């Protein structure tokens, strides 16, 4: 039996066509968002959508509103006042140093570990969920390796 290739919509022509043999389906969901935080947002930073449509800020598990994570910054950095890409679902690959910057760990992610939004510092991830009253447990995903993270944003639970 011959291999079958999926049909895709050509975004230029709007017509259906077979996916070429050298292409693949990207199972990642990406949104474009504006950074108006007053500082840069680095790759891997967990962000939430603010009250202003299309704007994001560093997510924080201190409050139910700021713990509603939209995704992780996909671009190397999104400058203040600039728009950039946020990965809402799928795998994010970054260097061990880039992961260290948002986890506080050394040597990248811990493979197989689940990560949660940190209550201690905005824009950080932790393998330990918050436990203090008033904080929010916000599951973000799981490390597949020291450099690959599978985003799987779960239901928030306010303590």
Tab-separated table of N, CA and C in Angstrom:
chain	number	residue	atom	x	y	z
A	1	UNK	N	0.841	-1.181	0.000
A	1	UNK	CA	0.000	0.000	0.000
A	1	UNK	C	0.884	1.243	0.000
A	2	UNK	N	0.595	2.159	-0.838
A	2	UNK	CA	1.368	3.398	-0.954
A	2	UNK	C	1.098	4.307	0.241
A	3	UNK	N	2.123	5.056	0.624
A	3	UNK	CA	1.970	6.016	1.711
A	3	UNK	C	1.022	7.124	1.272
A	4	UNK	N	0.206	7.568	2.189
A	4	UNK	CA	-0.738	8.653	1.892
A	4	UNK	C	-0.279	9.917	2.581
A	5	UNK	N	-0.425	11.008	1.876
A	5	UNK	CA	-0.069	12.300	2.441
A	5	UNK	C	-1.349	13.073	2.713
A	6	UNK	N	-1.390	13.820	3.815
A	6	UNK	CA	-2.609	14.561	4.141
A	6	UNK	C	-2.863	15.722	3.188
A	7	UNK	N	-4.131	16.103	3.108
A	7	UNK	CA	-4.517	17.286	2.348
A	7	UNK	C	-4.384	18.504	3.242
A	8	UNK	N	-3.909	19.582	2.663
A	8	UNK	CA	-3.758	20.834	3.394
A	8	UNK	C	-4.320	21.960	2.542
A	9	UNK	N	-4.626	23.081	3.178
A	9	UNK	CA	-5.094	24.259	2.454
A	9	UNK	C	-3.888	25.126	2.126
A	10	UNK	N	-3.720	25.440	0.850
A	10	UNK	CA	-2.675	26.349	0.426
A	10	UNK	C	-3.131	27.750	0.826
A	11	UNK	N	-2.404	28.385	1.736
A	11	UNK	CA	-2.826	29.687	2.256
A	11	UNK	C	-2.722	30.800	1.226
A	12	UNK	N	-1.967	30.580	0.168
A	12	UNK	CA	-1.851	31.578	-0.892
A	12	UNK	C	-3.029	31.511	-1.848
A	13	UNK	N	-3.381	30.276	-2.272
A	13	UNK	CA	-4.439	30.121	-3.268
A	13	UNK	C	-5.786	29.750	-2.675
A	14	UNK	N	-5.781	29.221	-1.458
A	14	UNK	CA	-7.019	28.780	-0.820
A	14	UNK	C	-7.477	27.413	-1.291
A	15	UNK	N	-6.678	26.751	-2.114
A	15	UNK	CA	-7.051	25.454	-2.659
A	15	UNK	C	-6.475	24.310	-1.828
A	16	UNK	N	-7.161	23.150	-1.886
A	16	UNK	CA	-6.661	21.948	-1.230
A	16	UNK	C	-5.563	21.327	-2.076
A	17	UNK	N	-4.513	20.849	-1.410
A	17	UNK	CA	-3.451	20.140	-2.109
A	17	UNK	C	-2.815	19.145	-1.152
A	18	UNK	N	-2.113	18.152	-1.731
A	18	UNK	CA	-1.434	17.186	-0.887
A	18	UNK	C	-0.212	17.833	-0.274
A	19	UNK	N	0.071	17.462	0.970
A	19	UNK	CA	1.275	17.923	1.631
A	19	UNK	C	2.460	17.307	0.893
A	20	UNK	N	3.435	18.105	0.532
A	20	UNK	CA	4.583	17.563	-0.188
A	20	UNK	C	5.381	16.643	0.725
A	21	UNK	N	6.124	15.731	0.124
A	21	UNK	CA	6.859	14.718	0.878
A	21	UNK	C	7.881	15.329	1.827
A	22	UNK	N	8.408	16.496	1.513
A	22	UNK	CA	9.435	17.114	2.357
A	22	UNK	C	8.844	17.984	3.465
A	23	UNK	N	7.548	18.238	3.434
A	23	UNK	CA	6.902	19.061	4.448
A	23	UNK	C	6.308	18.197	5.543
A	24	UNK	N	5.965	18.821	6.653
A	24	UNK	CA	5.329	18.127	7.754
A	24	UNK	C	4.297	19.051	8.390
A	25	UNK	N	3.366	18.449	9.111
A	25	UNK	CA	2.361	19.234	9.814
A	25	UNK	C	2.933	19.700	11.137
A	26	UNK	N	2.887	20.977	11.391
A	26	UNK	CA	3.376	21.539	12.637
A	26	UNK	C	2.240	21.512	13.644
A	27	UNK	N	2.412	20.734	14.701
A	27	UNK	CA	1.356	20.577	15.686
A	27	UNK	C	1.520	21.575	16.826
A	28	UNK	N	1.915	22.789	16.476
A	28	UNK	CA	2.075	23.831	17.472
A	28	UNK	C	1.075	24.935	17.183
A	29	UNK	N	0.594	25.542	18.245
A	29	UNK	CA	-0.324	26.665	18.102
A	29	UNK	C	0.401	27.924	18.560
A	30	UNK	N	0.412	28.920	17.690
A	30	UNK	CA	1.151	30.152	17.952
A	30	UNK	C	0.214	31.343	17.828
A	31	UNK	N	0.310	32.267	18.794
A	31	UNK	CA	-0.434	33.524	18.706
A	31	UNK	C	0.570	34.672	18.646
A	32	UNK	N	0.141	35.776	18.088
A	32	UNK	CA	0.950	36.997	18.079
A	32	UNK	C	0.439	37.889	19.203
A	33	UNK	N	1.356	38.428	19.981
A	33	UNK	CA	0.968	39.246	21.126
A	33	UNK	C	1.892	40.446	21.261
A	34	UNK	N	1.378	41.492	21.870
A	34	UNK	CA	2.106	42.736	22.088
A	34	UNK	C	2.641	42.762	23.516
A	35	UNK	N	3.901	43.141	23.663
A	35	UNK	CA	4.527	43.281	24.975
A	35	UNK	C	4.516	44.750	25.374
A	36	UNK	N	3.769	45.074	26.398
A	36	UNK	CA	3.725	46.445	26.934
A	36	UNK	C	4.058	46.424	28.429
A	37	UNK	N	5.041	45.595	28.808
A	37	UNK	CA	5.363	45.394	30.228
A	37	UNK	C	6.409	46.366	30.761
A	38	UNK	N	7.087	47.077	29.866
A	38	UNK	CA	8.154	47.962	30.315
A	38	UNK	C	9.516	47.299	30.241
A	39	UNK	N	9.553	46.034	29.867
A	39	UNK	CA	10.817	45.300	29.732
A	39	UNK	C	10.665	44.200	28.701
A	40	UNK	N	11.754	43.583	28.347
A	40	UNK	CA	11.726	42.504	27.358
A	40	UNK	C	11.167	41.221	27.961
A	41	UNK	N	10.557	40.400	27.123
A	41	UNK	CA	10.088	39.074	27.507
A	41	UNK	C	10.980	38.062	26.794
A	42	UNK	N	11.722	37.272	27.560
A	42	UNK	CA	12.665	36.309	26.994
A	42	UNK	C	11.966	35.019	26.583
A	43	UNK	N	12.594	34.278	25.671
A	43	UNK	CA	12.090	32.982	25.258
A	43	UNK	C	11.808	32.120	26.490
A	44	UNK	N	10.771	31.318	26.426
A	44	UNK	CA	10.337	30.373	27.475
A	44	UNK	C	9.533	31.025	28.602
A	45	UNK	N	9.430	32.348	28.627
A	45	UNK	CA	8.706	33.031	29.703
A	45	UNK	C	7.211	32.741	29.618
A	46	UNK	N	6.595	32.262	30.716
A	46	UNK	CA	5.142	32.071	30.705
A	46	UNK	C	4.434	33.427	30.775
A	47	UNK	N	3.433	33.603	29.901
A	47	UNK	CA	2.714	34.873	29.841
A	47	UNK	C	1.206	34.649	29.890
A	48	UNK	N	0.484	35.694	30.297
A	48	UNK	CA	-0.984	35.689	30.281
A	48	UNK	C	-1.448	36.899	29.501
A	49	UNK	N	-2.674	36.839	28.981
A	49	UNK	CA	-3.224	37.975	28.247
A	49	UNK	C	-3.799	38.969	29.250
A	50	UNK	N	-3.378	40.219	29.130
A	50	UNK	CA	-3.840	41.258	30.035
A	50	UNK	C	-5.257	41.688	29.651
A	51	UNK	N	-5.784	42.667	30.361
A	51	UNK	CA	-7.131	43.162	30.074
A	51	UNK	C	-7.197	43.867	28.722
A	52	UNK	N	-6.050	44.323	28.208
A	52	UNK	CA	-6.005	44.969	26.905
A	52	UNK	C	-5.835	43.898	25.836
A	53	UNK	N	-6.733	43.838	24.891
A	53	UNK	CA	-6.718	42.806	23.855
A	53	UNK	C	-5.374	42.741	23.145
A	54	UNK	N	-4.850	41.525	23.022
A	54	UNK	CA	-3.615	41.302	22.285
A	54	UNK	C	-2.337	41.557	23.044
A	55	UNK	N	-2.438	42.029	24.288
A	55	UNK	CA	-1.240	42.294	25.080
A	55	UNK	C	-0.999	41.177	26.081
A	56	UNK	N	0.284	40.893	26.327
A	56	UNK	CA	0.657	39.883	27.307
A	56	UNK	C	1.624	40.449	28.330
A	57	UNK	N	1.683	39.779	29.489
A	57	UNK	CA	2.615	40.123	30.553
A	57	UNK	C	3.067	38.828	31.218
A	58	UNK	N	4.109	38.912	32.029
A	58	UNK	CA	4.610	37.729	32.728
A	58	UNK	C	3.525	37.165	33.641
A	59	UNK	N	3.290	35.863	33.518
A	59	UNK	CA	2.284	35.200	34.353
A	59	UNK	C	2.848	34.969	35.752
A	60	UNK	N	1.943	34.899	36.720
A	60	UNK	CA	2.320	34.761	38.129
A	60	UNK	C	1.238	33.989	38.868
A	61	UNK	N	1.631	33.026	39.672
A	61	UNK	CA	0.673	32.192	40.398
A	61	UNK	C	0.192	32.828	41.695
A	62	UNK	N	0.433	34.118	41.885
A	62	UNK	CA	-0.033	34.810	43.089
A	62	UNK	C	-1.508	35.172	43.013
A	63	UNK	N	-2.089	35.181	41.807
A	63	UNK	CA	-3.467	35.624	41.619
A	63	UNK	C	-4.110	34.818	40.493
A	64	UNK	N	-5.389	34.533	40.606
A	64	UNK	CA	-6.086	33.718	39.613
A	64	UNK	C	-6.061	34.356	38.220
A	65	UNK	N	-6.115	35.678	38.142
A	65	UNK	CA	-6.126	36.354	36.841
A	65	UNK	C	-4.770	36.270	36.149
A	66	UNK	N	-3.687	36.498	36.886
A	66	UNK	CA	-2.355	36.474	36.282
A	66	UNK	C	-1.822	35.050	36.108
A	67	UNK	N	-2.523	34.072	36.659
A	67	UNK	CA	-2.122	32.661	36.532
A	67	UNK	C	-2.788	31.985	35.340
A	68	UNK	N	-3.576	32.728	34.561
A	68	UNK	CA	-4.221	32.150	33.381
A	68	UNK	C	-3.233	32.225	32.212
A	69	UNK	N	-2.340	31.249	32.170
A	69	UNK	CA	-1.246	31.246	31.205
A	69	UNK	C	-1.768	31.017	29.790
A	70	UNK	N	-1.349	31.901	28.881
A	70	UNK	CA	-1.685	31.757	27.464
A	70	UNK	C	-0.684	30.847	26.770
A	71	UNK	N	0.572	30.919	27.192
A	71	UNK	CA	1.626	30.115	26.584
A	71	UNK	C	2.988	30.615	27.005
A	72	UNK	N	4.012	30.138	26.283
A	72	UNK	CA	5.396	30.520	26.549
A	72	UNK	C	5.931	31.313	25.359
A	73	UNK	N	6.741	32.317	25.646
A	73	UNK	CA	7.321	33.141	24.586
A	73	UNK	C	8.145	32.248	23.665
A	74	UNK	N	7.894	32.346	22.375
A	74	UNK	CA	8.567	31.525	21.373
A	74	UNK	C	9.775	32.237	20.773
A	75	UNK	N	9.689	33.541	20.630
A	75	UNK	CA	10.795	34.313	20.065
A	75	UNK	C	11.959	34.372	21.053
A	76	UNK	N	13.167	34.613	20.544
A	76	UNK	CA	14.327	34.751	21.428
A	76	UNK	C	14.061	35.820	22.484
A	77	UNK	N	13.363	36.879	22.089
A	77	UNK	CA	12.990	37.954	23.007
A	77	UNK	C	11.929	38.807	22.321
A	78	UNK	N	11.001	39.322	23.121
A	78	UNK	CA	10.027	40.291	22.607
A	78	UNK	C	10.293	41.591	23.340
A	79	UNK	N	10.784	42.583	22.628
A	79	UNK	CA	11.120	43.872	23.233
A	79	UNK	C	9.860	44.576	23.714
A	80	UNK	N	10.027	45.456	24.690
A	80	UNK	CA	8.900	46.256	25.165
A	80	UNK	C	8.351	47.074	24.002
A	81	UNK	N	7.035	47.064	23.839
A	81	UNK	CA	6.391	47.811	22.763
A	81	UNK	C	6.350	47.076	21.437
A	82	UNK	N	6.909	45.861	21.409
A	82	UNK	CA	6.947	45.091	20.159
A	82	UNK	C	5.990	43.905	20.227
A	83	UNK	N	5.669	43.380	19.054
A	83	UNK	CA	4.849	42.177	18.975
A	83	UNK	C	5.761	40.978	18.779
A	84	UNK	N	5.305	39.821	19.237
A	84	UNK	CA	6.088	38.605	19.083
A	84	UNK	C	5.217	37.378	19.164
A	85	UNK	N	5.849	36.228	19.053
A	85	UNK	CA	5.142	34.948	19.029
A	85	UNK	C	5.123	34.286	20.395
A	86	UNK	N	3.940	33.732	20.717
A	86	UNK	CA	3.739	32.980	21.958
A	86	UNK	C	3.224	31.604	21.563
A	87	UNK	N	3.897	30.567	22.042
A	87	UNK	CA	3.498	29.195	21.752
A	87	UNK	C	2.479	28.760	22.805
A	88	UNK	N	1.268	28.412	22.355
A	88	UNK	CA	0.204	28.050	23.293
A	88	UNK	C	0.062	26.550	23.481
A	89	UNK	N	0.609	25.773	22.539
A	89	UNK	CA	0.504	24.320	22.608
A	89	UNK	C	1.584	23.735	21.715
A	90	UNK	N	2.167	22.624	22.118
A	90	UNK	CA	3.200	21.980	21.322
A	90	UNK	C	4.522	21.968	22.054
A	91	UNK	N	5.580	21.682	21.322
A	91	UNK	CA	6.917	21.591	21.915
A	91	UNK	C	7.732	22.845	21.675
A	92	UNK	N	8.367	23.284	22.747
A	92	UNK	CA	9.258	24.434	22.680
A	92	UNK	C	10.664	23.948	22.982
A	93	UNK	N	11.590	24.224	22.068
A	93	UNK	CA	12.993	23.856	22.251
A	93	UNK	C	13.802	25.120	22.477
A	94	UNK	N	14.620	25.105	23.525
A	94	UNK	CA	15.483	26.243	23.846
A	94	UNK	C	16.771	25.684	24.459
A	95	UNK	N	17.759	26.520	24.620
A	95	UNK	CA	19.023	26.075	25.213
A	95	UNK	C	18.838	25.832	26.707
A	96	UNK	N	19.783	25.103	27.294
A	96	UNK	CA	19.694	24.871	28.750
A	96	UNK	C	19.774	26.199	29.494
A	97	UNK	N	20.581	27.124	29.000
A	97	UNK	CA	20.696	28.432	29.644
A	97	UNK	C	19.398	29.222	29.592
A	98	UNK	N	18.691	29.131	28.460
A	98	UNK	CA	17.404	29.830	28.343
A	98	UNK	C	16.385	29.226	29.293
A	99	UNK	N	16.378	27.894	29.433
A	99	UNK	CA	15.459	27.264	30.399
A	99	UNK	C	15.864	27.606	31.830
A	100	UNK	N	17.161	27.643	32.104
A	100	UNK	CA	17.632	27.995	33.452
A	100	UNK	C	17.117	29.370	33.874
A	101	UNK	N	17.046	30.294	32.909
A	101	UNK	CA	16.600	31.660	33.200
A	101	UNK	C	15.147	31.710	33.670
A	102	UNK	N	14.312	30.750	33.260
A	102	UNK	CA	12.901	30.770	33.665
A	102	UNK	C	12.551	29.692	34.691
A	103	UNK	N	13.527	28.837	35.034
A	103	UNK	CA	13.256	27.814	36.047
A	103	UNK	C	14.104	28.004	37.304
A	104	UNK	N	15.197	28.742	37.178
A	104	UNK	CA	16.103	28.903	38.309
A	104	UNK	C	16.973	27.670	38.522
A	105	UNK	N	16.893	26.712	37.615
A	105	UNK	CA	17.686	25.498	37.704
A	105	UNK	C	19.030	25.712	37.008
A	106	UNK	N	19.879	24.694	37.066
A	106	UNK	CA	21.148	24.706	36.353
A	106	UNK	C	21.189	23.457	35.479
A	107	UNK	N	21.507	23.633	34.199
A	107	UNK	CA	21.596	22.488	33.301
A	107	UNK	C	20.333	22.216	32.516
A	108	UNK	N	19.422	23.166	32.499
A	108	UNK	CA	18.196	23.005	31.724
A	108	UNK	C	17.083	22.337	32.497
A	109	UNK	N	16.140	21.799	31.750
A	109	UNK	CA	14.954	21.167	32.328
A	109	UNK	C	15.289	19.795	32.907
A	110	UNK	N	14.439	19.320	33.813
A	110	UNK	CA	14.567	17.973	34.362
A	110	UNK	C	13.643	17.060	33.568
A	111	UNK	N	14.201	16.190	32.697
A	111	UNK	CA	13.359	15.331	31.852
A	111	UNK	C	12.345	14.530	32.664
A	112	UNK	N	11.104	14.517	32.177
A	112	UNK	CA	10.030	13.782	32.831
A	112	UNK	C	9.306	14.556	33.925
A	113	UNK	N	9.839	15.705	34.307
A	113	UNK	CA	9.218	16.496	35.378
A	113	UNK	C	8.103	17.376	34.844
A	114	UNK	N	7.047	17.512	35.649
A	114	UNK	CA	5.960	18.449	35.354
A	114	UNK	C	6.386	19.816	35.884
A	115	UNK	N	6.009	20.843	35.160
A	115	UNK	CA	6.333	22.206	35.575
A	115	UNK	C	5.048	22.998	35.798
A	116	UNK	N	5.124	23.879	36.791
A	116	UNK	CA	4.002	24.714	37.205
A	116	UNK	C	4.434	26.169	37.169
A	117	UNK	N	3.465	27.047	37.101
A	117	UNK	CA	3.742	28.472	37.196
A	117	UNK	C	4.227	28.769	38.604
A	118	UNK	N	5.262	29.572	38.709
A	118	UNK	CA	5.830	29.918	40.009
A	118	UNK	C	5.019	31.020	40.690
A	119	UNK	N	4.868	30.884	42.000
A	119	UNK	CA	4.197	31.928	42.779
A	119	UNK	C	5.210	32.919	43.328
A	120	UNK	N	6.468	32.553	43.315
A	120	UNK	CA	7.497	33.403	43.897
A	120	UNK	C	7.898	34.574	43.019
A	121	UNK	N	8.025	34.330	41.726
A	121	UNK	CA	8.493	35.346	40.799
A	121	UNK	C	7.697	35.275	39.508
A	122	UNK	N	7.199	36.404	39.042
A	122	UNK	CA	6.448	36.449	37.781
A	122	UNK	C	7.336	35.988	36.631
A	123	UNK	N	6.748	35.222	35.714
A	123	UNK	CA	7.471	34.779	34.536
A	123	UNK	C	8.388	33.595	34.753
A	124	UNK	N	8.194	32.869	35.844
A	124	UNK	CA	9.056	31.728	36.157
A	124	UNK	C	8.243	30.436	36.214
A	125	UNK	N	8.939	29.314	35.994
A	125	UNK	CA	8.361	27.981	36.102
A	125	UNK	C	9.051	27.236	37.236
A	126	UNK	N	8.347	26.252	37.806
A	126	UNK	CA	8.898	25.473	38.913
A	126	UNK	C	8.386	24.042	38.854
A	127	UNK	N	9.188	23.105	39.323
A	127	UNK	CA	8.729	21.719	39.409
A	127	UNK	C	7.894	21.503	40.666
A	128	UNK	N	7.876	22.486	41.539
A	128	UNK	CA	7.096	22.414	42.780
A	128	UNK	C	5.887	23.332	42.670
A	129	UNK	N	4.680	22.781	42.751
A	129	UNK	CA	3.501	23.654	42.671
A	129	UNK	C	3.374	24.524	43.927
A	130	UNK	N	2.779	25.696	43.797
A	130	UNK	CA	2.557	26.544	44.968
A	130	UNK	C	1.711	25.807	46.007
A	131	UNK	N	1.904	26.158	47.288
A	131	UNK	CA	1.143	25.487	48.342
A	131	UNK	C	0.525	26.451	49.354
A	132	UNK	N	0.788	27.734	49.223
A	132	UNK	CA	0.274	28.714	50.175
A	132	UNK	C	-1.153	29.125	49.838
A	133	UNK	N	-1.938	29.413	50.870
A	133	UNK	CA	-3.302	29.889	50.672
A	133	UNK	C	-3.296	31.135	49.779
A	134	UNK	N	-4.240	31.174	48.846
A	134	UNK	CA	-4.378	32.310	47.947
A	134	UNK	C	-3.595	32.168	46.652
A	135	UNK	N	-2.602	31.286	46.632
A	135	UNK	CA	-1.844	31.069	45.406
A	135	UNK	C	-2.610	30.138	44.474
A	136	UNK	N	-2.115	29.993	43.258
A	136	UNK	CA	-2.804	29.211	42.238
A	136	UNK	C	-1.875	28.123	41.697
A	137	UNK	N	-2.367	26.892	41.687
A	137	UNK	CA	-1.633	25.815	41.029
A	137	UNK	C	-2.011	25.884	39.554
A	138	UNK	N	-1.006	26.144	38.712
A	138	UNK	CA	-1.233	26.280	37.266
A	138	UNK	C	-0.249	25.372	36.531
A	139	UNK	N	-0.695	24.148	36.172
A	139	UNK	CA	0.181	23.238	35.429
A	139	UNK	C	0.457	23.789	34.026
A	140	UNK	N	1.736	23.763	33.613
A	140	UNK	CA	2.121	24.331	32.325
A	140	UNK	C	2.535	23.256	31.325
A	141	UNK	N	3.206	22.204	31.774
A	141	UNK	CA	3.624	21.156	30.851
A	141	UNK	C	4.678	20.258	31.453
A	142	UNK	N	5.365	19.522	30.563
A	142	UNK	CA	6.337	18.526	31.010
A	142	UNK	C	7.613	18.604	30.178
A	143	UNK	N	8.751	18.435	30.852
A	143	UNK	CA	10.041	18.415	30.169
A	143	UNK	C	10.231	17.073	29.481
A	144	UNK	N	10.550	17.114	28.203
A	144	UNK	CA	10.848	15.893	27.441
A	144	UNK	C	12.340	15.609	27.449
A	145	UNK	N	13.142	16.654	27.605
A	145	UNK	CA	14.599	16.540	27.706
A	145	UNK	C	15.081	17.803	28.417
A	146	UNK	N	16.376	17.975	28.500
A	146	UNK	CA	16.916	19.178	29.143
A	146	UNK	C	16.612	20.441	28.343
A	147	UNK	N	16.254	20.270	27.046
A	147	UNK	CA	16.026	21.430	26.189
A	147	UNK	C	14.646	21.470	25.530
A	148	UNK	N	13.849	20.396	25.655
A	148	UNK	CA	12.522	20.338	25.029
A	148	UNK	C	11.418	20.272	26.070
A	149	UNK	N	10.400	21.107	25.855
A	149	UNK	CA	9.281	21.205	26.793
A	149	UNK	C	7.977	21.036	26.025
A	150	UNK	N	7.120	20.148	26.494
A	150	UNK	CA	5.802	19.928	25.895
A	150	UNK	C	4.788	20.763	26.661
A	151	UNK	N	4.251	21.789	26.013
A	151	UNK	CA	3.271	22.661	26.656
A	151	UNK	C	1.934	21.932	26.720
A	152	UNK	N	1.393	21.870	27.914
A	152	UNK	CA	0.092	21.242	28.151
A	152	UNK	C	-0.550	21.978	29.328
A	153	UNK	N	-1.091	23.144	29.049
A	153	UNK	CA	-1.621	24.011	30.103
A	153	UNK	C	-2.871	23.380	30.701
A	154	UNK	N	-2.818	23.174	32.021
A	154	UNK	CA	-3.916	22.514	32.709
A	154	UNK	C	-4.839	23.478	33.425
A	155	UNK	N	-5.807	22.909	34.105
A	155	UNK	CA	-6.779	23.691	34.873
A	155	UNK	C	-6.127	24.317	36.094
A	156	UNK	N	-6.403	25.592	36.312
A	156	UNK	CA	-5.875	26.306	37.485
A	156	UNK	C	-6.696	25.960	38.723
A	157	UNK	N	-6.011	25.844	39.845
A	157	UNK	CA	-6.676	25.569	41.121
A	157	UNK	C	-6.215	26.612	42.123
A	158	UNK	N	-7.155	27.415	42.623
A	158	UNK	CA	-6.799	28.418	43.628
A	158	UNK	C	-6.818	27.781	45.010
A	159	UNK	N	-5.747	27.977	45.738
A	159	UNK	CA	-5.626	27.398	47.086
A	159	UNK	C	-6.247	28.302	48.130
